[in-house]
Amino acid sequence: MQYTFSNDNFEVIVDSKGCEIVSVIRKSDNKQYIWSGQPDIWKRHTPVLFPLVGRYKNDTSVYKGKEYHMTQHGFARDSEFTLVHKEDNVIIMKLISSEETKQKYPFDFELMITHRLSGNNISTIWEVKNTGDDVMYFSIGGHPAFKIDAQELKKGNYYLEFEEDEEKIHFLYLVDGLVGIDYAKDRIVDKRKILIDSHTFDNDALIMKGITSNKISLKNKETGKTLLTMDFTGFPYLAIWSKPNAPF
């Protein structure tokens, strides 16, 4: 089921499957910000990754001597959330553990997701509650796909820019979906920029740790415009990914 909320500037649509934002449209010019079509390229939009970011080796974890099997990025993105609260500019949904989830992940939990519009900003809040007695191990992350122009991508006009100089970043690489043990090539240009072109993701995601900034912006070097800014305050890792040549 899909729910719509809005303010004077934007209209947002959220699907109860995964509590996933599937559309963000600016009212002034009907501009769509979220990748929202062509499932043959990528079927998702802004999935939440829970209770796992990335994957386990052989998709298997062991807890108290028992094996559990869970695929990449966990199950929340494919789960049906329950509506908790909705107003004109906010929606809150939750997912709770079940016998089905405990076949993959042996913990009792409640995941509450809030999407809120304020001016030109959309904030997403994840609240994870351990409702069981054991220490609960989990990771959580966002995976939003922002729509871009295919021709501008081919021209190499897009780049990412951190809000501060980055001199402590380490880039990590993936091998069969798992993080490698050595550092990857440093992709920072002029201390703040990561250039984006149609080959940036030929070897999968760019994964970073040791980041000084709390914000990163997507920009167009030809027009000089900032297309959007992402605030990832409090998160120790940042990954940038797209399918090669895909317009998101």
CSV table of C-alpha atoms in Angstrom, one decimal, residues 24-135:
chain,number,residue,atom,x,y,z
A,24,VAL,CA,9.9,12.7,-4.3
A,25,ILE,CA,8.5,15.3,-6.7
A,26,ARG,CA,9.2,19.0,-6.5
A,27,LYS,CA,5.9,20.8,-7.0
A,28,SER,CA,7.3,23.9,-8.7
A,29,ASP,CA,8.5,22.1,-11.8
A,30,ASN,CA,7.4,18.5,-11.3
A,31,LYS,CA,11.0,17.3,-11.0
A,32,GLN,CA,11.4,13.7,-9.8
A,33,TYR,CA,14.4,13.1,-7.4
A,34,ILE,CA,14.1,9.4,-6.8
A,35,TRP,CA,14.9,6.6,-9.2
A,36,SER,CA,11.4,5.4,-9.8
A,37,GLY,CA,11.2,3.3,-12.9
A,38,GLN,CA,12.8,0.6,-15.1
A,39,PRO,CA,12.9,-2.4,-12.8
A,40,ASP,CA,15.0,-4.2,-15.4
A,41,ILE,CA,17.8,-1.8,-14.4
A,42,TRP,CA,17.2,-1.7,-10.7
A,43,LYS,CA,13.8,-2.5,-9.1
A,44,ARG,CA,14.3,-0.6,-5.8
A,45,HIS,CA,14.2,3.1,-4.9
A,46,THR,CA,15.4,3.9,-1.3
A,47,PRO,CA,15.5,0.6,0.6
A,48,VAL,CA,16.5,0.4,4.3
A,49,LEU,CA,19.2,-2.2,4.9
A,50,PHE,CA,18.4,-4.1,8.1
A,51,PRO,CA,19.5,-6.1,10.1
A,52,LEU,CA,22.5,-6.4,7.8
A,53,VAL,CA,24.4,-3.9,5.6
A,54,GLY,CA,26.2,-6.0,3.0
A,55,ARG,CA,26.3,-9.7,3.3
A,56,TYR,CA,27.7,-12.6,5.3
A,57,LYS,CA,30.1,-15.0,3.9
A,58,ASN,CA,28.0,-17.7,2.2
A,59,ASP,CA,25.0,-15.7,3.5
A,60,THR,CA,25.4,-17.5,6.8
A,61,SER,CA,25.8,-16.4,10.4
A,62,VAL,CA,26.3,-18.5,13.6
A,63,TYR,CA,24.6,-17.6,16.9
A,64,LYS,CA,24.8,-19.8,19.9
A,65,GLY,CA,26.0,-22.7,17.8
A,66,LYS,CA,23.1,-22.5,15.3
A,67,GLU,CA,23.4,-21.4,11.7
A,68,TYR,CA,21.1,-18.8,10.2
A,69,HIS,CA,20.8,-17.9,6.6
A,70,MET,CA,20.1,-14.3,5.4
A,71,THR,CA,20.7,-12.8,2.0
A,72,GLN,CA,22.4,-9.5,1.2
A,73,HIS,CA,21.2,-6.4,3.0
A,74,GLY,CA,18.7,-8.3,5.2
A,75,PHE,CA,14.9,-8.6,5.0
A,76,ALA,CA,13.4,-5.3,6.1
A,77,ARG,CA,13.4,-3.9,2.5
A,78,ASP,CA,11.1,-6.8,1.4
A,79,SER,CA,8.9,-6.8,4.5
A,80,GLU,CA,5.5,-5.3,5.0
A,81,PHE,CA,5.5,-2.4,7.5
A,82,THR,CA,2.5,-1.4,9.6
A,83,LEU,CA,1.3,2.2,9.7
A,84,VAL,CA,1.7,3.8,13.1
A,85,HIS,CA,1.0,7.5,12.4
A,86,LYS,CA,0.5,9.9,9.5
A,87,GLU,CA,0.1,13.6,9.2
A,88,ASP,CA,0.3,16.0,6.3
A,89,ASN,CA,4.1,16.1,6.3
A,90,VAL,CA,5.1,12.9,8.2
A,91,ILE,CA,4.6,9.2,8.2
A,92,ILE,CA,5.7,6.6,10.8
A,93,MET,CA,5.7,2.9,10.2
A,94,LYS,CA,7.1,-0.1,12.1
A,95,LEU,CA,8.3,-3.7,11.6
A,96,ILE,CA,8.4,-6.2,14.4
A,97,SER,CA,10.1,-9.5,14.7
A,98,SER,CA,8.1,-12.7,13.9
A,99,GLU,CA,8.6,-16.4,13.7
A,100,GLU,CA,9.5,-15.9,10.1
A,101,THR,CA,12.2,-13.3,10.7
A,102,LYS,CA,13.7,-15.4,13.5
A,103,GLN,CA,14.4,-18.2,11.1
A,104,LYS,CA,16.9,-15.8,9.5
A,105,TYR,CA,17.8,-13.5,12.4
A,106,PRO,CA,17.4,-14.9,16.0
A,107,PHE,CA,16.5,-11.7,17.8
A,108,ASP,CA,13.3,-9.9,19.0
A,109,PHE,CA,13.2,-6.4,17.7
A,110,GLU,CA,11.0,-3.4,16.7
A,111,LEU,CA,12.1,-1.2,13.8
A,112,MET,CA,10.4,2.2,13.6
A,113,ILE,CA,10.9,4.4,10.6
A,114,THR,CA,9.9,8.0,10.3
A,115,HIS,CA,9.9,10.1,7.1
A,116,ARG,CA,9.4,13.8,7.6
A,117,LEU,CA,9.2,16.8,5.3
A,118,SER,CA,10.3,20.2,6.5
A,119,GLY,CA,10.9,23.0,3.9
A,120,ASN,CA,13.3,21.6,1.3
A,121,ASN,CA,14.5,18.8,3.6
A,122,ILE,CA,13.4,15.2,4.0
A,123,SER,CA,14.6,13.5,7.1
A,124,THR,CA,14.5,9.8,7.8
A,125,ILE,CA,14.8,8.5,11.3
A,126,TRP,CA,15.4,4.8,12.2
A,127,GLU,CA,14.7,3.6,15.7
A,128,VAL,CA,15.8,0.1,16.5
A,129,LYS,CA,14.5,-1.4,19.8
A,130,ASN,CA,15.7,-4.7,21.3
A,131,THR,CA,12.6,-6.3,22.7
A,132,GLY,CA,14.3,-9.5,23.8
A,133,ASP,CA,16.6,-10.4,26.6
A,134,ASP,CA,19.8,-11.1,24.7
A,135,VAL,CA,22.4,-8.6,23.4
